[in-house]
Each structure stands twice: as structure tokens, then as C-alpha cells.
Tab-separated table of C-alpha atoms in Angstrom:
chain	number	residue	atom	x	y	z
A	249	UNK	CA	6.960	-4.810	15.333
A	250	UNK	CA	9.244	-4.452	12.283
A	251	UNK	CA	8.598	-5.797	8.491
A	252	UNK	CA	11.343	-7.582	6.897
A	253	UNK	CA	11.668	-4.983	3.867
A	254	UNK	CA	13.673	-6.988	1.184
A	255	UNK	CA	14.514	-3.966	-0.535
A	256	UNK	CA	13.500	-0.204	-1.061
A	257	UNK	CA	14.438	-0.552	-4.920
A	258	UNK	CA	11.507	-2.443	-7.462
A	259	UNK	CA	10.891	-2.699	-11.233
A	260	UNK	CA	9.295	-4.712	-13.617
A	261	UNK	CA	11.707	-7.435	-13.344
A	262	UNK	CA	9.721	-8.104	-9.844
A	263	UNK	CA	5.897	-7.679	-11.529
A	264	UNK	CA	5.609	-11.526	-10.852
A	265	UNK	CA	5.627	-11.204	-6.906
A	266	UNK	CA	4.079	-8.223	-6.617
A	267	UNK	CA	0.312	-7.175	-6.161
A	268	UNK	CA	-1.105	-4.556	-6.490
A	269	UNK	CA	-4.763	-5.184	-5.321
A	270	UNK	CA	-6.298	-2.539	-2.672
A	271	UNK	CA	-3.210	-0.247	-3.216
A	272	UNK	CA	-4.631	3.481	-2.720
A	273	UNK	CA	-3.272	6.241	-5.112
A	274	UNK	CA	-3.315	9.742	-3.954
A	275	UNK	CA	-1.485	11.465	-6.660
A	276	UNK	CA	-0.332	11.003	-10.317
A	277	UNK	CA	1.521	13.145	-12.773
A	278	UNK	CA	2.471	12.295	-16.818
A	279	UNK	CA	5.569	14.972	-17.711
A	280	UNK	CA	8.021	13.619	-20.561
A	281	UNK	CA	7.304	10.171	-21.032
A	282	UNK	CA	6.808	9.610	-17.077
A	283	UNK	CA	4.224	8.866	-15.244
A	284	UNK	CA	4.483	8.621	-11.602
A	285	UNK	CA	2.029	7.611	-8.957
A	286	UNK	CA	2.145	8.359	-5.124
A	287	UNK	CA	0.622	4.977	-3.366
A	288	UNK	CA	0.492	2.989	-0.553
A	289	UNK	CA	1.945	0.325	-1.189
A	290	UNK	CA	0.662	-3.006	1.033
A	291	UNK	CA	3.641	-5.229	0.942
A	292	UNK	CA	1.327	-8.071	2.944
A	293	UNK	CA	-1.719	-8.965	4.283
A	294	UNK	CA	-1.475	-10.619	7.566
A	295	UNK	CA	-4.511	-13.032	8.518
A	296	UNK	CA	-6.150	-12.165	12.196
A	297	UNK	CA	-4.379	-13.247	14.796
A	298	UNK	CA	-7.533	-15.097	16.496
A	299	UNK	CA	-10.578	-15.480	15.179
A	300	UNK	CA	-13.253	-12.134	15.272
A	301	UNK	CA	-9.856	-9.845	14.989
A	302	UNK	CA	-9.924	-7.961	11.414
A	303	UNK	CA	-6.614	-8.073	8.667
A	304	UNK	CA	-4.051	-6.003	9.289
A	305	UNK	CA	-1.832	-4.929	6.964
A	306	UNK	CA	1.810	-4.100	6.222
A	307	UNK	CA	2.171	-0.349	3.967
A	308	UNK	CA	4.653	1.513	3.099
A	309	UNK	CA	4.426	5.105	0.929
A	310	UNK	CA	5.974	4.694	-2.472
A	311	UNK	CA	6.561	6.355	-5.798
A	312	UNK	CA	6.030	4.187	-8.659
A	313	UNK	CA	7.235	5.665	-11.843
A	314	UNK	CA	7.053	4.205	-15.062
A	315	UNK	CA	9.310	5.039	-18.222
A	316	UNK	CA	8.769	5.814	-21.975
A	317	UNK	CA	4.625	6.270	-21.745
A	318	UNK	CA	3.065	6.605	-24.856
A	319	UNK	CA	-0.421	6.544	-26.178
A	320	UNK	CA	-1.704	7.301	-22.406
A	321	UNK	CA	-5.687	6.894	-22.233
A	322	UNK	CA	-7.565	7.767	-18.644
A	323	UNK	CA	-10.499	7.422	-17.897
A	324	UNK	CA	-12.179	7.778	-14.223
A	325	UNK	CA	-14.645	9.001	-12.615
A	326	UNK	CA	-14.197	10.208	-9.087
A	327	UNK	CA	-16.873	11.034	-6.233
A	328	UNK	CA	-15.865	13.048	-2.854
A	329	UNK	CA	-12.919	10.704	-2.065
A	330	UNK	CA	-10.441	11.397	-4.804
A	331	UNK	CA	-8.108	8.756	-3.615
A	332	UNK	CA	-7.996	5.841	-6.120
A	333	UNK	CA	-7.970	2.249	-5.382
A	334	UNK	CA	-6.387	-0.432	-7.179
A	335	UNK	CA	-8.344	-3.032	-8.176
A	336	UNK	CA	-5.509	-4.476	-10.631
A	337	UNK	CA	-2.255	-4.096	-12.920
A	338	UNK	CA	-2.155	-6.287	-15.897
A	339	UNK	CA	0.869	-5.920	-18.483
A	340	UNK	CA	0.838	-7.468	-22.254
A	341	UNK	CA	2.945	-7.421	-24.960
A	342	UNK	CA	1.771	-6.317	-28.697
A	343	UNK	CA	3.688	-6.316	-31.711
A	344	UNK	CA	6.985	-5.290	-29.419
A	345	UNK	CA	5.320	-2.550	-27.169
A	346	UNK	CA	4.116	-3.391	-23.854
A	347	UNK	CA	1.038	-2.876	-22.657
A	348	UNK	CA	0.188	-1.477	-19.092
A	349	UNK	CA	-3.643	-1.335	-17.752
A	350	UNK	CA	-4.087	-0.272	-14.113
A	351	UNK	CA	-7.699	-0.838	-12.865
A	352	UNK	CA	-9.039	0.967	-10.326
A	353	UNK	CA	-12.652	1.516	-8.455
A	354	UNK	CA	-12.854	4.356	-10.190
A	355	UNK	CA	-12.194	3.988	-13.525
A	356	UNK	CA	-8.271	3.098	-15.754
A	357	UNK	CA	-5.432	4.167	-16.432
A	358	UNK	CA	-3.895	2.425	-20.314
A	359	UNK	CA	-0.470	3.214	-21.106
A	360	UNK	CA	2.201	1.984	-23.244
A	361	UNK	CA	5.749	1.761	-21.598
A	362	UNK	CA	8.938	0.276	-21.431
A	363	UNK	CA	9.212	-0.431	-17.383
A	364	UNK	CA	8.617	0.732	-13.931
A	365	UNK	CA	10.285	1.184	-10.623
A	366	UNK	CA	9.139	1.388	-7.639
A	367	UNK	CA	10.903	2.923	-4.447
A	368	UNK	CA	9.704	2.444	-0.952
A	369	UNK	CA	10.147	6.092	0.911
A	370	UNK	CA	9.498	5.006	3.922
A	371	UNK	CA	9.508	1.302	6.446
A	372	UNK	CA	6.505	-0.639	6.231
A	373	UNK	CA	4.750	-0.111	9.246
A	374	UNK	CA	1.450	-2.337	10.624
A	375	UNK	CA	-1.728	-0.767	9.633
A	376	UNK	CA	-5.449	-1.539	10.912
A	377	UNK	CA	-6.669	-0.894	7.283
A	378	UNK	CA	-5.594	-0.992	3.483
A	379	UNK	CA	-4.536	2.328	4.019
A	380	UNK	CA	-2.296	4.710	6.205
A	381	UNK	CA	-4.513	7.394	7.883
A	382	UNK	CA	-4.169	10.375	5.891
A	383	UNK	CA	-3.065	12.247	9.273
A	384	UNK	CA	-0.152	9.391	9.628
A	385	UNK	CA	0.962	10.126	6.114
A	386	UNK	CA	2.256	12.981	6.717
A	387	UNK	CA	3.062	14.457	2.841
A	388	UNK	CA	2.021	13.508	-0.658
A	389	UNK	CA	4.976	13.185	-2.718
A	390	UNK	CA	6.316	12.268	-6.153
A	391	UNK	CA	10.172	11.738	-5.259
A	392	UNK	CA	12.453	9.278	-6.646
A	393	UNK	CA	13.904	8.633	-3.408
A	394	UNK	CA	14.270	5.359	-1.018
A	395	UNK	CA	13.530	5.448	2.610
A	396	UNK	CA	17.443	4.877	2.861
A	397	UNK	CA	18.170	8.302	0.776
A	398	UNK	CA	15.599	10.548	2.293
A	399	UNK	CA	16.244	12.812	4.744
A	400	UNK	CA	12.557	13.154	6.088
A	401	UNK	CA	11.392	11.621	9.479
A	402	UNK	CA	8.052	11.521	10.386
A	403	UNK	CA	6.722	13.548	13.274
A	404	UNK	CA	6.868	12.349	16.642
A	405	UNK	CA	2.720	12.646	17.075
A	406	UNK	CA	2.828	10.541	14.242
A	407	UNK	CA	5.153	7.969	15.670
A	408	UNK	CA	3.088	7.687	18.820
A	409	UNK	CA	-0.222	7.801	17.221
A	410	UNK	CA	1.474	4.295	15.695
A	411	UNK	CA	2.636	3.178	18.875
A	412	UNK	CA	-0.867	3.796	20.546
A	413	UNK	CA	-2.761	1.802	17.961
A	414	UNK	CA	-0.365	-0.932	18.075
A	415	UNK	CA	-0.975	-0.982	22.168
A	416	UNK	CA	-5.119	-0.881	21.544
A	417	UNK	CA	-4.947	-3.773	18.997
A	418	UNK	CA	-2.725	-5.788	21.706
A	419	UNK	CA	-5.360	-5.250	24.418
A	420	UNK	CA	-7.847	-6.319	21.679
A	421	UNK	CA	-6.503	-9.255	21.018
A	422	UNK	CA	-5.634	-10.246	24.641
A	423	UNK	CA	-9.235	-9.219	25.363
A	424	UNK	CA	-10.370	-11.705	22.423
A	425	UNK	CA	-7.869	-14.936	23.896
A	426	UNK	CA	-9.342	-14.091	27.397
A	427	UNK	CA	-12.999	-13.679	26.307
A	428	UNK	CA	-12.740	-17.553	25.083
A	429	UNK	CA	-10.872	-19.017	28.074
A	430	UNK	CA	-13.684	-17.236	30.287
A	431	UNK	CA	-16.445	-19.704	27.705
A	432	UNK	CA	-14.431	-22.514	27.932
A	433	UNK	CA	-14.016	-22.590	31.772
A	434	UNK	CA	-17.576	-21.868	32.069
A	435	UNK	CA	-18.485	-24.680	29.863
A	436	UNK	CA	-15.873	-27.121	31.715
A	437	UNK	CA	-18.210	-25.982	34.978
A	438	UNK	CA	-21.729	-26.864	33.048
């Protein structure tokens, strides 16, 4: 299973088509006007495949920088799980500065600047939650760098932790198709 990645390269051009919601941020950092974020970025939810079978999701890591921040505010308030989720991104423009607000479960982050970008550092890959397992993710990181430029790989444990879930949700699925045809022979038979 492979996602269709349009590209690996984003910015505030594409804020229209993007969302944002259920995003999870495990690191930030502000240095000289920029202010990056480490996420997981879900590029789409897919519906179930049959009916009882939960969302799945395609994510990709990505480091989302933005440029020029000024008058940063921040305000969260975190519990045991220090990864943020995004709840929403909202921009606005005032007298000639634009507004950023990124809501999360946890509390904002309000921020002037003049853009973003976005690049993907690694392929979208199918994921059984809005997240990719911390022990799939392999490193936190805050690198301007596209899947196509980097020069890490991911672990082979990783890659066939992937491949085994994919297998398990197959046999789920096939087990959920086969379930039904079972109840609808038996109630061609009653």
C-alpha cells in the first residue's frame, strides 16, 4: 500500500487544502524569528473499509517551520502525555500582519508571521491511529529536510512491525466480509 504524496515541499500558499485537525506535535523550538514544530502530519483519513472496521489513517513525520514570528504568546498546560494535539490552525490578517493561532487539547500557541513551510521527511505510510507509534517513529527531529533529501532509513524492525500490522488489519477485515456472508447464508437457510 503506497500514498500518492503530491509533494514533500508545503507553505502557506497550500493553507486552503490542508488540515490540520488531530495532528500530534512532539516537539517545538522559537530561535530567531522561527518557530518549528515536529508533527505528524495525517495527509488523509480513509473511511473503514466495511462496516465495524475503525479509520485508518495516512501520516507522514514533518517539520513545519514558520518565518518572521513576532509577538509569540503560549499558553498550555500539559499532563503525563506531553505530546500535543491539534485541534485547529486559523490565520487572519490585521492591519498588514498576519495572524497565526494553533489550537491544541492542551492549550495555544499565537504568533505573528509572515509564512510557513512544511516538508514531509518521510512517505506517508497507513496507520491504525491518528498517530505513528512512538516505537515506529523512530527520532524526533527539527530538520529542514524532504524525505527525497534525507539520508535516513528507518530500521528494518520498524519496516516489518508496518508490514505485520498491515497483514493483521487484512485478516481483520477478511474476518469482518466473512463474518457477514456466514449471517446471510444462515438467514437464506431460516
Amino acid at each position: 500500500m503506497d500514498y500518492n504524496l503530491e509533494k514533500s515541499v508545503w507553505t502557506d500558499l497550500d493553507f486552503d487544502v490542508m488540515g490540520w485537525h488531530d495532528c500530534s506535535i512532539y516537539k517545538y523550538q522559537l530561535i530567531d524569528g522561527r518557530l518549528k514544530f515536529d508533527v505528524d502530519y495525517i495527509f488523509e483519513w480513509v473511511n473503514p473499509a466495511y462496516t465495524g472496521m475503525p479509520y485508518t489513517f495516512w501520516i507522514a513525520p514533518a517539520t513545519w517551520v514558520f518565518h518572521g514570528v513576532t509577538d509569540f504568546e503560549l499558553d498550555l498546560k500539559l499532563s503525563n502525555d506531553w505530546r500535543l494535539e491539534i485541534d485547529d490552525v486559523t490565520r487572519e490578517t490585521n492591519d498588514g500582519k498576519i495572524e497565526w493561532d494553533i489550537g491544541t487539547r492542551q492549550g495555544y500557541f499565537h504568533f505573528n508571521a509572515d509564512g510557513f513551510t512544511k516538508f514531509v521527511r518521510e512517505k506517508p505510510t497507513l496507520q491504525y491511529s491518528q498517530q505513528i507509534p512512538f516505537n515506529q517513529r523512530v527520532w524526533l527531529s527539527l530538520e529542514e529536510r524532504t524525505l527525497e533529501e534525507s539520508n535516513m532509513r528507518l530500521p528494518d524492525e520498524v519496516v516489518a512491525q508496518r508490514v505485520t500490522q498491515n497483514r493483521l488489519y487484512e485478516l481483520a477485515l477478511s474476518r469482518h466480509v466473512l463474518t457477514d456472508r456466514l449471517r446471510s447464508i444462515q438467514t437464506e437457510h431460516d
